[in-house]
Short mmCIF file of C-alpha atoms in Angstrom, two decimals:
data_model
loop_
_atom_site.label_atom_id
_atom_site.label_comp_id
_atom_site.label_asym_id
_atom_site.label_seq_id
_atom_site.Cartn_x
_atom_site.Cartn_y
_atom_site.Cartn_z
CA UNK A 403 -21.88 39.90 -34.21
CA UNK A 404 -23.24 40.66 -37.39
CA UNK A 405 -22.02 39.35 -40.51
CA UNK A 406 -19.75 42.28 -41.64
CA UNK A 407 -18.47 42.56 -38.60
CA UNK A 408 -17.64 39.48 -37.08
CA UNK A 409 -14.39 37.96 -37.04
CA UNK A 410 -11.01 38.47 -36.18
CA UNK A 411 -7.56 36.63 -35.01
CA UNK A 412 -8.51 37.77 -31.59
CA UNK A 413 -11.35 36.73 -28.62
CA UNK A 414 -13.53 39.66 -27.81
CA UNK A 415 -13.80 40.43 -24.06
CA UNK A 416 -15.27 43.46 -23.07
CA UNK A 417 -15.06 45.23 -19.63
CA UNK A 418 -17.89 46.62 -18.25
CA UNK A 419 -17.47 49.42 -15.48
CA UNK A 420 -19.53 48.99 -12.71
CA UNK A 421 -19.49 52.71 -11.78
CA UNK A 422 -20.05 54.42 -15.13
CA UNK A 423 -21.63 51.28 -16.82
CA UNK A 424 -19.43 52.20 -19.80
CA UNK A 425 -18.46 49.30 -21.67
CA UNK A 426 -14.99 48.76 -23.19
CA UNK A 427 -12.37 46.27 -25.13
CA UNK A 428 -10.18 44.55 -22.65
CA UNK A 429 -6.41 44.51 -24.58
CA UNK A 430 -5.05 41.12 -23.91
CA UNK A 431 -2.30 39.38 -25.36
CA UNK A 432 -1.62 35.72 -25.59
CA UNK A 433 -2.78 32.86 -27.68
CA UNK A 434 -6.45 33.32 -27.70
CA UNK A 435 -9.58 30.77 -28.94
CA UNK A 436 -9.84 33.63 -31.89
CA UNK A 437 -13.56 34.92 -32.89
CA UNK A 438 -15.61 31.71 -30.98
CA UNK A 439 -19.12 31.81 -29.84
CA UNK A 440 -21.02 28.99 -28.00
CA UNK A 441 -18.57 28.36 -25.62
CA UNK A 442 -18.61 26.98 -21.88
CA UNK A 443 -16.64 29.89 -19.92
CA UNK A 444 -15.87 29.31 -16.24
CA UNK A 445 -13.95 31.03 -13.40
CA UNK A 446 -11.07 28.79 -11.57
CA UNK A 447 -11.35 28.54 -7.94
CA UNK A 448 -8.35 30.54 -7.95
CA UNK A 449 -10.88 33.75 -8.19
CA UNK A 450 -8.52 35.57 -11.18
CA UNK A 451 -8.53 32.50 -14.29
CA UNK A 452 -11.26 32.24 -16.58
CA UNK A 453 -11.40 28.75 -18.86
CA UNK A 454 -13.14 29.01 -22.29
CA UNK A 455 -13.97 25.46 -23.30
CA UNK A 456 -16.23 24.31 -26.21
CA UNK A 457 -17.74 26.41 -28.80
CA UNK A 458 -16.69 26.98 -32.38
CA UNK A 459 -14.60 29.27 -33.98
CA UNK A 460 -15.28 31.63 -37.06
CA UNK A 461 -12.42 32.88 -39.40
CA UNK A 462 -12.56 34.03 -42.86
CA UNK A 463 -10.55 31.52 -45.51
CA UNK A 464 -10.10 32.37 -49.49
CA UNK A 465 -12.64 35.13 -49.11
CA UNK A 466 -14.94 32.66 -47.10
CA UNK A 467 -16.51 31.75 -43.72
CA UNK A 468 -15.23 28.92 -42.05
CA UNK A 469 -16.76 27.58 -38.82
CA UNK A 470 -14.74 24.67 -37.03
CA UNK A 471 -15.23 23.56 -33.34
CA UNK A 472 -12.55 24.77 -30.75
CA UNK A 473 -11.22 21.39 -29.51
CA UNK A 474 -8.52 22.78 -26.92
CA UNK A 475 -8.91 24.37 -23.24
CA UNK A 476 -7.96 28.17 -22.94
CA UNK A 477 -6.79 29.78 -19.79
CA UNK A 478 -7.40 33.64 -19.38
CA UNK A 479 -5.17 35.06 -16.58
CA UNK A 480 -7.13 38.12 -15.91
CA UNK A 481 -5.08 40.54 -13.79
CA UNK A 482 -2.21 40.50 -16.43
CA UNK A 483 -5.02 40.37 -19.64
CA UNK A 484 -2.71 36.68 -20.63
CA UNK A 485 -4.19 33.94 -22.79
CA UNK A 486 -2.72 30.62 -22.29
CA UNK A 487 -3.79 27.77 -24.42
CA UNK A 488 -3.56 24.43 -22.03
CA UNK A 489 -4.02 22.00 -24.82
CA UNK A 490 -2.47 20.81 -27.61
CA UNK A 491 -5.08 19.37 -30.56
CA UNK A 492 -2.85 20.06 -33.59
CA UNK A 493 -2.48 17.19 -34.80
CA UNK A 494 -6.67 16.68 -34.50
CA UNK A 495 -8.42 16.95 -37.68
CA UNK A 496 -12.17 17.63 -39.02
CA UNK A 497 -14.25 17.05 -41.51
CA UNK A 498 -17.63 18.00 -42.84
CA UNK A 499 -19.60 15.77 -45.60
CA UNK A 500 -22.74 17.79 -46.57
CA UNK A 501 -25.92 15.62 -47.56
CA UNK A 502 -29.27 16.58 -49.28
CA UNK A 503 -31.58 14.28 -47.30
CA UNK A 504 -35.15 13.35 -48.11
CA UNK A 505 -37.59 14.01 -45.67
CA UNK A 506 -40.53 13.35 -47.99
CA UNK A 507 -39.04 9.66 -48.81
CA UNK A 508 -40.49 7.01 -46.27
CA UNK A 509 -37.74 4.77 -46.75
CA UNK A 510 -35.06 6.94 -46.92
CA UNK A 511 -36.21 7.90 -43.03
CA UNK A 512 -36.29 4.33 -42.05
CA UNK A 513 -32.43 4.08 -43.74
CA UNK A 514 -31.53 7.08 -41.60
CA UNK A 515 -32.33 5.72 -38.62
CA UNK A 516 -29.48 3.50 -38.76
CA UNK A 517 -27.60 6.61 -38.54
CA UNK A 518 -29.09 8.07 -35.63
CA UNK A 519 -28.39 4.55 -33.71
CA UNK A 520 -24.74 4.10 -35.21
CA UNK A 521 -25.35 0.75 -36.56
CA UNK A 522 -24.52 1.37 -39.49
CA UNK A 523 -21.05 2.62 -38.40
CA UNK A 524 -20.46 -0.96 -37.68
CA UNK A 525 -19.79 -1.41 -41.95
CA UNK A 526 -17.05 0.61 -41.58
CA UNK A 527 -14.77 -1.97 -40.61
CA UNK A 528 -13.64 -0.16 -37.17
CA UNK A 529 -14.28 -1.42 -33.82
CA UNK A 530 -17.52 1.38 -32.27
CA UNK A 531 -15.52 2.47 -29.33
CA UNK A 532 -18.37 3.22 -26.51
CA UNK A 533 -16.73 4.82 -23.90
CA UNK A 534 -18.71 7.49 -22.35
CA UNK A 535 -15.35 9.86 -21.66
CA UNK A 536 -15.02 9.94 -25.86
CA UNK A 537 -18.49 10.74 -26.11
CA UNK A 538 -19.22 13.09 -24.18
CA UNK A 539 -15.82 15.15 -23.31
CA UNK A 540 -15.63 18.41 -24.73
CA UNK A 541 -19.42 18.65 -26.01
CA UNK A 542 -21.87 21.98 -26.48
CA UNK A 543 -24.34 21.84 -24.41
CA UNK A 544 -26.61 22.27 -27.67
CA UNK A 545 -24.95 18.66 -28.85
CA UNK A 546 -25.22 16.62 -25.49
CA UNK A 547 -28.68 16.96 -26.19
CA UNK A 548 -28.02 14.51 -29.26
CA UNK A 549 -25.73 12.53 -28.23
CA UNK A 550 -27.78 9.22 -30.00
CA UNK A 551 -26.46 10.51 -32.85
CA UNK A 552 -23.03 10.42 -31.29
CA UNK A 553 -20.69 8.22 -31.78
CA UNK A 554 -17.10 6.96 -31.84
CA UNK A 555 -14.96 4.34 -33.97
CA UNK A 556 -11.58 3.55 -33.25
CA UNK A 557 -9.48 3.63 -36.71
CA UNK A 558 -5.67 2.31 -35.45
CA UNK A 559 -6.44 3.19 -32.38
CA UNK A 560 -7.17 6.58 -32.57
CA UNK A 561 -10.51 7.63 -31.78
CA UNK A 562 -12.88 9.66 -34.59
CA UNK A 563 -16.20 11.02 -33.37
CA UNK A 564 -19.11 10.96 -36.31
CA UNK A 565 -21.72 13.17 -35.83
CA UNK A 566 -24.78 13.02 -38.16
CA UNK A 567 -26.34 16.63 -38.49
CA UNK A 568 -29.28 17.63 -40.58
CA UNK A 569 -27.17 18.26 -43.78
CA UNK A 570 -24.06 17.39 -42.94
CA UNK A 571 -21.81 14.24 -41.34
CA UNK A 572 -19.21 15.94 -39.18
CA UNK A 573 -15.65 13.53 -38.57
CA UNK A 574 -13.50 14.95 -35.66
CA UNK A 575 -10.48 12.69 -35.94
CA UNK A 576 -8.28 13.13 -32.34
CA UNK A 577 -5.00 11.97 -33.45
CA UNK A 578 -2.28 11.47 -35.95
CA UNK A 579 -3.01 9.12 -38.74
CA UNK A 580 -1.99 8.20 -42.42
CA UNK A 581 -3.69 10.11 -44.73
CA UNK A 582 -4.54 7.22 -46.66
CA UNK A 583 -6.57 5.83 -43.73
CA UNK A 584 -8.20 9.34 -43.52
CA UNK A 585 -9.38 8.93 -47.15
CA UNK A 586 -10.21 5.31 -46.93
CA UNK A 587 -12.38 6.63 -43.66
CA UNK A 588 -13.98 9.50 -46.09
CA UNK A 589 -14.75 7.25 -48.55
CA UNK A 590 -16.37 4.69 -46.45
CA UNK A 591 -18.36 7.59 -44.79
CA UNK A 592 -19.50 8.66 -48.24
CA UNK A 593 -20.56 5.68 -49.34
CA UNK A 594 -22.83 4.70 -46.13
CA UNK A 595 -24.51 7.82 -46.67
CA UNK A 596 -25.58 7.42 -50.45
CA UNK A 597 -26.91 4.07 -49.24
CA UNK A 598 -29.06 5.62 -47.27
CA UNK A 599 -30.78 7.09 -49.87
CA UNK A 600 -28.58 10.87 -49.66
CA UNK A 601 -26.59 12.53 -51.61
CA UNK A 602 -23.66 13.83 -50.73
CA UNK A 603 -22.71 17.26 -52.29
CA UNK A 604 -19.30 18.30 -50.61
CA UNK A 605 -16.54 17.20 -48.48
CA UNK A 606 -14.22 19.52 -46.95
CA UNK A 607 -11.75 19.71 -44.18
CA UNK A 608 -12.34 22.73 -41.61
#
């Protein structure tokens, strides 16, 4: 929707009648994916569920907009209008370190290649976990199409998937660990990135 009037605790699904061709709000109940958008939705063979995978999810935050990628699996039970959230990703975390990159800079593209490859992931002290089930589970269709700039360390065993974006280095952490680790990780990230000739101008948890 547009700007002023997206957003929202709840999913908008809309009815349309195939008679009148009048369009309406469905009212459902449940735990819904909120206001999301890019999503993979799919009907269960049982003929009545709809699954909402994927995607991300606005909300507004301190006055702001946040957008953070829906991790978990939602079930919509359509004759009784019931959301049912089949996952359970709370304890998942992300991050998102924005970078002013150089375009103009010859060497600063050759240093970025060692992004797109993961290479230089390899400095971080963390085993690259290669596994195509990490890599590729639970991916927009928009992102598969990038996956060589995918890619997955383990950091005490639990996985954390770096994407590097134009602008930005996004961390999806999917699992419970010490927050010290988590800024050790942050700082490591932040470092690799200024030595590859960017500059990093935020870091923020979604």
């Amino acid at each position: 929707g547009y700007p002023d009037e997206r957003g929202g605790e709840s999913t908008q699904v809309l009815l349309l009648d195939c008679v009148s061709l009048c369009v309406s709000a469905a009212e459902l109940r449940g735990d819904s994916p909120g206001w999301i958008s890019k999503h993979r939705a799919r009907l269960l063979d049982d003929g009545t569920t709809i699954e909402i995978s994927g995607g991300t999810v606005f909300r507004h935050e301190g006055g702001e907009e946040r957008w953070r990628k829906n991790l978990d699996v939602y079930h919509l039970d359509t004759p009784t209008g019931t959301w049912t959230k089949m996952t359970d990703t709370s304890s998942w975390r992300q991050f998102r370190v924005a970078v002013d990159e150089d375009f103009a800079d010859e060497n600063a593209m050759q240093e970025m290649q060692n992004w797109y490859t993961g290479e230089i992931l390899e400095d971080l002290g963390y085993p690259l976990e290669l596994s195509p089930e990490l890599t590729r589970e639970g991916f927009d269709e928009d992102e598969e199409d990038d996956l060589e700039r995918v890619h997955t360390v383990l950091v005490d065993g639990v996985p954390v998937r770096v994407i590097d974006s134009y602008g930005e280095v996004h961390l999806t952490i999917e699992g419970p660990i010490k927050q010290s680790v988590v800024e050790s990780l942050l700082t490591s990230i932040r470092s690799l990135a200024e030595s590859t000739l960017r500059t990093v101008t935020s870091v923020e948890e979604l």
